[in-house]
Coordinates of C-alpha atoms and ligand atoms in Angstrom, one line a residue:
M1 CA 14.2 21.9 7.1
V2 CA 13.7 19.3 4.5
G3 CA 12.4 20.6 1.1
I4 CA 9.8 18.2 -0.4
G5 CA 8.3 17.9 -3.9
I6 CA 5.2 15.8 -4.7
I7 CA 4.5 14.5 -8.2
G8 CA 0.7 13.6 -8.6
T9 CA -1.7 15.9 -6.7
G10 CA -5.0 13.7 -7.1
K11 CA -6.8 12.4 -4.1
Q12 CA -3.7 10.9 -2.5
G13 CA -1.2 13.3 -3.5
S14 CA -3.2 16.5 -2.3
D15 CA -4.0 14.6 0.9
H16 CA -0.2 14.4 1.5
A17 CA 0.5 17.9 0.3
R18 CA -1.8 19.2 3.1
R19 CA 0.0 16.9 5.6
I20 CA 3.3 18.0 4.6
A21 CA 2.4 21.7 4.5
S22 CA 1.3 21.3 8.1
L23 CA 4.6 20.0 9.4
G24 CA 5.9 23.5 10.5
E25 CA 9.6 23.8 10.9
R26 CA 10.5 20.2 9.9
A27 CA 9.5 20.3 6.2
R28 CA 8.7 22.6 3.4
L29 CA 6.4 21.7 0.4
V30 CA 8.4 23.4 -2.1
A31 CA 6.8 22.5 -5.5
V32 CA 4.2 20.0 -6.8
H33 CA 3.5 18.7 -10.5
D34 CA 0.6 16.9 -12.1
R35 CA -0.2 16.2 -15.7
D36 CA -3.4 18.0 -14.8
R37 CA -2.0 21.4 -14.3
G38 CA -5.2 23.0 -12.9
L39 CA -5.1 20.4 -10.1
A40 CA -1.5 21.2 -9.4
I41 CA -2.2 24.9 -9.3
S42 CA -5.1 24.6 -6.9
V43 CA -3.0 22.4 -4.5
A44 CA 0.1 24.5 -4.8
E45 CA -1.9 27.6 -3.9
D46 CA -3.5 25.9 -1.1
C47 CA -0.3 24.7 0.6
G48 CA 2.0 27.8 -0.4
A49 CA 4.1 25.8 -2.9
R50 CA 5.2 26.4 -6.5
V51 CA 4.1 24.2 -9.6
A52 CA 7.1 22.8 -11.2
S53 CA 7.3 23.0 -15.0
S54 CA 7.7 19.2 -15.3
D55 CA 8.3 16.0 -13.1
Q56 CA 12.0 16.1 -14.1
A57 CA 12.3 19.6 -13.2
L58 CA 10.6 18.9 -9.8
I59 CA 13.1 16.1 -9.3
E60 CA 16.2 18.1 -10.2
D61 CA 15.1 21.1 -8.4
P62 CA 18.1 22.1 -5.9
E63 CA 15.5 23.3 -3.3
I64 CA 14.0 19.7 -3.2
D65 CA 15.7 17.3 -0.9
A66 CA 13.2 14.5 -1.5
V67 CA 10.3 13.5 -3.5
L68 CA 6.9 11.9 -2.8
V69 CA 5.3 10.1 -5.9
A70 CA 1.6 9.9 -5.9
S71 CA 1.0 9.7 -9.6
S72 CA -0.9 7.1 -11.2
T73 CA 0.3 3.5 -10.6
E74 CA 2.0 2.7 -13.8
T75 CA 4.1 5.9 -13.5
H76 CA 5.6 5.0 -10.0
V77 CA 8.8 3.2 -11.2
Q78 CA 9.9 5.9 -13.8
F79 CA 9.7 8.7 -11.2
V80 CA 11.4 6.6 -8.6
L81 CA 14.2 5.6 -10.9
A82 CA 14.6 9.3 -11.9
C83 CA 15.0 10.2 -8.1
I84 CA 17.7 7.6 -7.5
A85 CA 19.6 8.9 -10.7
A86 CA 19.3 12.4 -9.0
G87 CA 20.4 10.9 -5.5
K88 CA 17.2 11.9 -3.8
P89 CA 15.3 10.0 -1.2
V90 CA 11.7 9.0 -2.6
L91 CA 8.4 7.8 -0.8
T92 CA 6.2 6.2 -3.7
E93 CA 2.7 5.3 -3.1
K94 CA 2.0 1.6 -3.5
P95 CA 2.4 -0.4 -5.4
L96 CA 6.2 0.3 -6.2
G97 CA 5.5 -1.2 -9.8
I98 CA 2.8 -3.2 -11.3
T99 CA 5.2 -5.6 -12.9
V100 CA 8.0 -7.6 -11.4
P101 CA 10.8 -6.6 -14.2
S102 CA 9.9 -2.9 -13.4
C103 CA 10.7 -3.4 -9.5
E104 CA 13.7 -5.3 -10.3
L105 CA 14.9 -2.1 -12.1
V106 CA 14.7 -0.2 -8.8
L107 CA 16.5 -2.7 -6.8
D108 CA 19.3 -2.8 -9.4
A109 CA 19.5 1.0 -9.4
E110 CA 19.9 0.8 -5.5
I111 CA 22.2 -1.9 -5.5
D112 CA 24.6 -0.1 -8.0
A113 CA 24.2 3.0 -6.1
G114 CA 25.1 1.2 -3.0
R115 CA 22.3 2.5 -0.8
R116 CA 18.6 2.6 -0.4
F117 CA 16.6 5.8 -1.7
T118 CA 13.1 4.3 -1.7
T119 CA 10.4 4.0 0.8
V120 CA 7.2 2.4 -0.4
G121 CA 3.8 3.7 1.0
F122 CA 2.7 0.7 2.8
M123 CA 1.3 3.1 5.5
R124 CA -0.7 0.2 7.4
R125 CA 2.7 -0.7 9.0
Y126 CA 2.2 2.7 10.8
D127 CA -1.3 2.1 12.0
P128 CA -1.6 1.8 15.7
E129 CA -3.9 -1.2 15.4
Y130 CA -1.7 -3.1 13.1
G131 CA 1.3 -2.1 15.2
R132 CA -0.4 -3.9 18.2
L133 CA -0.9 -6.8 16.2
K134 CA 2.6 -6.9 15.2
A135 CA 4.0 -6.3 18.6
T136 CA 1.8 -9.1 20.0
V137 CA 3.0 -11.7 17.5
D138 CA 6.7 -10.6 17.9
A139 CA 6.3 -11.0 21.8
G140 CA 5.1 -14.7 21.3
T141 CA 1.9 -14.0 23.2
V142 CA -0.3 -15.8 20.8
G143 CA 2.5 -18.4 20.2
E144 CA 3.5 -19.6 16.6
P145 CA 1.3 -17.8 14.0
L146 CA -0.9 -20.4 12.2
V147 CA -3.3 -18.5 10.3
V148 CA -3.8 -14.7 9.3
H149 CA -7.6 -14.0 8.4
C150 CA -8.0 -10.7 6.7
I151 CA -10.9 -8.7 5.1
H152 CA -10.6 -5.8 2.8
R153 CA -13.8 -3.9 1.8
N154 CA -14.1 -0.8 -0.1
A155 CA -17.7 1.1 -0.2
S156 CA -17.3 1.3 -4.0
V157 CA -14.7 1.7 -6.9
P158 CA -14.9 3.3 -10.2
Q159 CA -16.7 1.4 -13.2
T160 CA -13.4 0.9 -15.0
F161 CA -11.8 -0.7 -12.0
A162 CA -10.8 -4.5 -13.0
T163 CA -9.9 -7.5 -11.1
R164 CA -6.3 -7.2 -11.9
Q165 CA -6.3 -3.8 -9.9
T166 CA -8.0 -5.7 -7.1
L167 CA -4.9 -7.8 -6.7
T168 CA -2.0 -5.3 -7.7
D169 CA -3.7 -2.2 -6.1
T170 CA -5.9 -3.5 -3.1
V171 CA -4.6 -6.9 -1.9
I172 CA -1.1 -5.6 -2.2
H173 CA -1.8 -4.2 1.1
E174 CA -2.7 -7.4 2.8
I175 CA 0.5 -9.0 0.9
D176 CA 2.6 -6.6 2.7
I177 CA 1.0 -6.8 6.0
A178 CA 1.2 -10.7 5.8
R179 CA 4.9 -10.7 5.0
W180 CA 5.4 -8.0 7.7
L181 CA 3.4 -9.7 10.5
L182 CA 4.8 -13.2 9.8
D183 CA 8.3 -12.1 9.0
D184 CA 8.2 -14.4 6.2
E185 CA 7.9 -14.8 2.3
I186 CA 5.0 -16.2 0.4
V187 CA 5.5 -19.3 -1.5
S188 CA 2.2 -19.9 -3.2
V189 CA -1.0 -18.2 -4.1
A190 CA -4.6 -19.2 -5.2
L191 CA -7.8 -17.5 -5.4
E192 CA -11.5 -18.2 -5.8
K193 CA -14.3 -16.3 -7.3
P194 CA -17.6 -16.5 -5.4
R195 CA -20.9 -15.7 -6.8
H196 CA -20.9 -12.1 -7.4
R197 CA -23.3 -9.1 -7.4
P198 CA -25.5 -8.7 -10.4
S199 CA -24.4 -4.9 -10.7
V200 CA -20.7 -5.8 -11.0
T201 CA -19.0 -5.1 -14.4
R202 CA -17.8 -7.8 -16.4
Q203 CA -14.1 -6.9 -15.9
L204 CA -14.4 -7.2 -12.1
A205 CA -14.7 -10.2 -10.2
D206 CA -16.0 -9.1 -6.8
P207 CA -15.6 -10.3 -4.0
L208 CA -12.5 -12.4 -4.2
L209 CA -11.0 -15.0 -1.8
V210 CA -7.3 -14.9 -1.9
R211 CA -5.2 -17.4 -0.2
L212 CA -1.3 -17.1 0.5
E213 CA 1.1 -19.8 1.7
A214 CA 4.1 -18.6 3.7
K215 CA 7.4 -20.3 3.8
S216 CA 7.0 -21.4 7.3
G217 CA 3.6 -23.2 6.4
S218 CA 1.4 -20.2 8.0
R219 CA -1.7 -19.5 5.7
V220 CA -3.2 -16.3 5.1
D221 CA -6.8 -15.9 3.8
I222 CA -8.2 -12.6 2.4
E223 CA -11.6 -11.7 1.4
V224 CA -11.5 -8.6 -0.7
F225 CA -14.8 -6.8 -1.8
A226 CA -14.3 -3.7 -3.8
N227 CA -18.1 -2.7 -4.1
A228 CA -19.1 -3.6 -0.6
G229 CA -21.5 -0.9 -0.5
Y230 CA -21.8 -0.2 3.2
G231 CA -18.3 1.5 3.7
Y232 CA -14.7 0.9 4.2
D233 CA -13.8 -2.0 6.4
V234 CA -10.5 -3.6 7.1
R235 CA -10.0 -6.4 9.5
C236 CA -7.1 -8.7 10.5
E237 CA -6.9 -11.5 12.9
V238 CA -3.7 -13.6 13.7
L239 CA -4.5 -17.1 15.0
G240 CA -1.5 -18.5 16.9
T241 CA -0.7 -21.9 18.8
K242 CA -1.7 -20.0 22.0
G243 CA -4.7 -17.8 21.2
Y244 CA -5.4 -14.9 18.6
V245 CA -5.0 -11.2 18.4
A246 CA -7.6 -9.3 16.1
M247 CA -8.4 -5.8 15.0
G248 CA -11.2 -3.9 13.4
A249 CA -14.0 -6.4 13.8
G250 CA -16.2 -3.6 15.4
G251 CA -18.6 -6.2 17.2
H252 CA -21.8 -5.3 15.1
E253 CA -24.1 -8.1 14.6
L254 CA -25.7 -6.5 11.6
V255 CA -24.4 -3.9 9.1
T256 CA -25.9 -2.6 5.9
A257 CA -25.7 0.7 3.9
E258 CA -28.4 2.0 6.0
T259 CA -26.9 1.2 9.4
A260 CA -23.1 1.8 8.6
P261 CA -23.1 5.6 8.8
E262 CA -24.3 5.3 12.5
Q263 CA -22.2 2.6 13.4
G264 CA -18.9 4.6 12.5
F265 CA -17.6 3.0 9.4
P266 CA -15.2 5.3 7.7
R267 CA -15.9 6.3 4.2
D268 CA -12.5 5.4 2.8
W269 CA -8.8 4.7 3.5
L270 CA -8.0 8.2 3.8
E271 CA -10.2 8.4 6.9
R272 CA -9.5 5.1 8.3
F273 CA -5.9 5.2 8.1
R274 CA -5.1 9.0 8.8
P275 CA -3.2 8.3 11.7
A276 CA -1.0 5.9 9.8
Y277 CA -0.4 8.2 7.1
D278 CA 0.5 11.1 9.4
A279 CA 3.1 8.7 11.2
E280 CA 4.4 7.6 7.9
I281 CA 5.1 11.0 6.3
S282 CA 6.4 12.4 9.9
N283 CA 8.7 9.6 10.1
W284 CA 9.8 9.8 6.5
V285 CA 10.5 13.5 6.8
D286 CA 12.4 13.0 9.9
S287 CA 14.5 9.8 8.7
L288 CA 14.1 10.0 4.9
G289 CA 13.5 6.4 4.6
D290 CA 16.0 5.0 7.1
Q291 CA 13.7 3.8 10.0
R292 CA 11.6 0.8 10.8
P293 CA 8.7 -0.2 10.0
T294 CA 9.4 1.5 6.8
A295 CA 8.9 -0.7 3.6
S296 CA 11.8 -0.7 1.4
A297 CA 12.0 -1.2 -2.5
W298 CA 12.6 -4.9 -1.4
D299 CA 9.2 -5.0 0.2
G300 CA 7.6 -3.2 -2.7
Y301 CA 9.3 -5.8 -5.0
A302 CA 8.4 -8.9 -3.2
A303 CA 4.7 -7.6 -2.8
T304 CA 4.4 -7.2 -6.6
V305 CA 5.9 -10.8 -7.1
V306 CA 3.1 -12.1 -5.2
A307 CA 0.4 -9.7 -6.7
E308 CA 1.8 -11.0 -10.2
A309 CA 1.4 -14.5 -9.2
L310 CA -2.2 -13.8 -8.2
V311 CA -2.9 -12.3 -11.5
R312 CA -1.5 -15.7 -13.2
A313 CA -3.8 -17.7 -10.7
L314 CA -6.7 -15.6 -11.9
Q315 CA -5.9 -16.5 -15.5
T316 CA -5.0 -20.3 -14.9
G317 CA -7.5 -21.0 -12.2
H318 CA -4.7 -22.7 -10.3
R319 CA -2.5 -22.3 -7.3
E320 CA 0.6 -20.6 -8.5
A321 CA 4.1 -21.0 -7.1
V322 CA 5.9 -17.9 -6.0
S323 CA 9.6 -17.2 -5.6
V324 CA 10.9 -13.8 -4.6
G325 CA 14.8 -15.1 -4.6
A326 CA 17.4 -14.2 -2.3
R327 CA 17.3 -10.9 -0.5
P328 CA 20.2 -8.7 -1.4
D329 CA 22.5 -7.7 1.3
L330 CA 21.4 -4.1 1.0
Y331 CA 17.9 -5.0 2.3
R332 CA 18.9 -7.3 5.2
Ligands
ISE401 C1 -6.6 2.0 -2.5 O1 -5.8 2.4 -3.6 C2 -5.7 2.2 -1.4 O2 -4.4 2.5 -1.4 C3 -6.2 1.9 0.0 O3 -5.3 1.7 1.0 C4 -7.1 0.6 -0.2 O4 -7.7 0.2 1.1 C5 -7.9 0.6 -1.3 O5 -8.8 -0.7 -1.5 C6 -7.2 0.8 -2.5 O6 -8.2 0.8 -3.7

């Protein structure tokens, strides 16, 4: 039985805590930690776990074999590095880090240790619908992929949400999915800001149209809309030389906030991707990061390189080149 500790027990971390607590003989949630101690206590009580006195105490706890990091985005790298230093496998929520140099620290630590410890929570790789797309593309059924069309809409985001987060926290999923589906790296990025809703705050350009260019010449377009209003909606289509394969379109002719609840749109990603999260955690607990389609630290790093280039494109208004460099042997 694997002993698990969780750092960060907010929306995502508490969902994972309940998931791990329900794994029966395979895993035990030993302890949790959150900077909001009250939150940690309520999740711990709910799941029969202890509350660790600090994040470092949790990482060093001899009963804990592996750590799940679901704390706020800017703290992921520091906890991942502490887990690597303690020699413990770690699954971190996405993104691995919000800056490229911080992700490079993780690559360096794993390369120095001579093994991988990190799994990045790109759970869409475990989603059955994305899995069908991947299998179809890999089988060559739609021929050579030419264009990947993506839609990523949230019902709403907090008032404090800024455009940079749309790129580093939201579009990061499509960046990973595009690299994974195409089995390729991104070499340039661009974005456009369409006319936006009057209610949108000044720091959030919403929606955004993002374009990625893959090394092979395939293109990816992503419409991302953080305040779509009607629900959570994620779609993807891969157009190839022989046809296309698609997921998530739903086939509705008209969708508004009024019609969406009856049309079965999920409220958020926890609902839409529940099976993916279940499979991701189950796979991690059984393999501790050693199995496909797990996203490695390299995948986390590469996604952040692309997201950071998008942040540059936002500032310059121009297409920006991307270079992830050579993939180290550890990640081949
Ligand atoms: C959120 O942080 C997630 O991780 C979800 O998967 C994503 O769909 C959503 O847009 C993000 O804000």
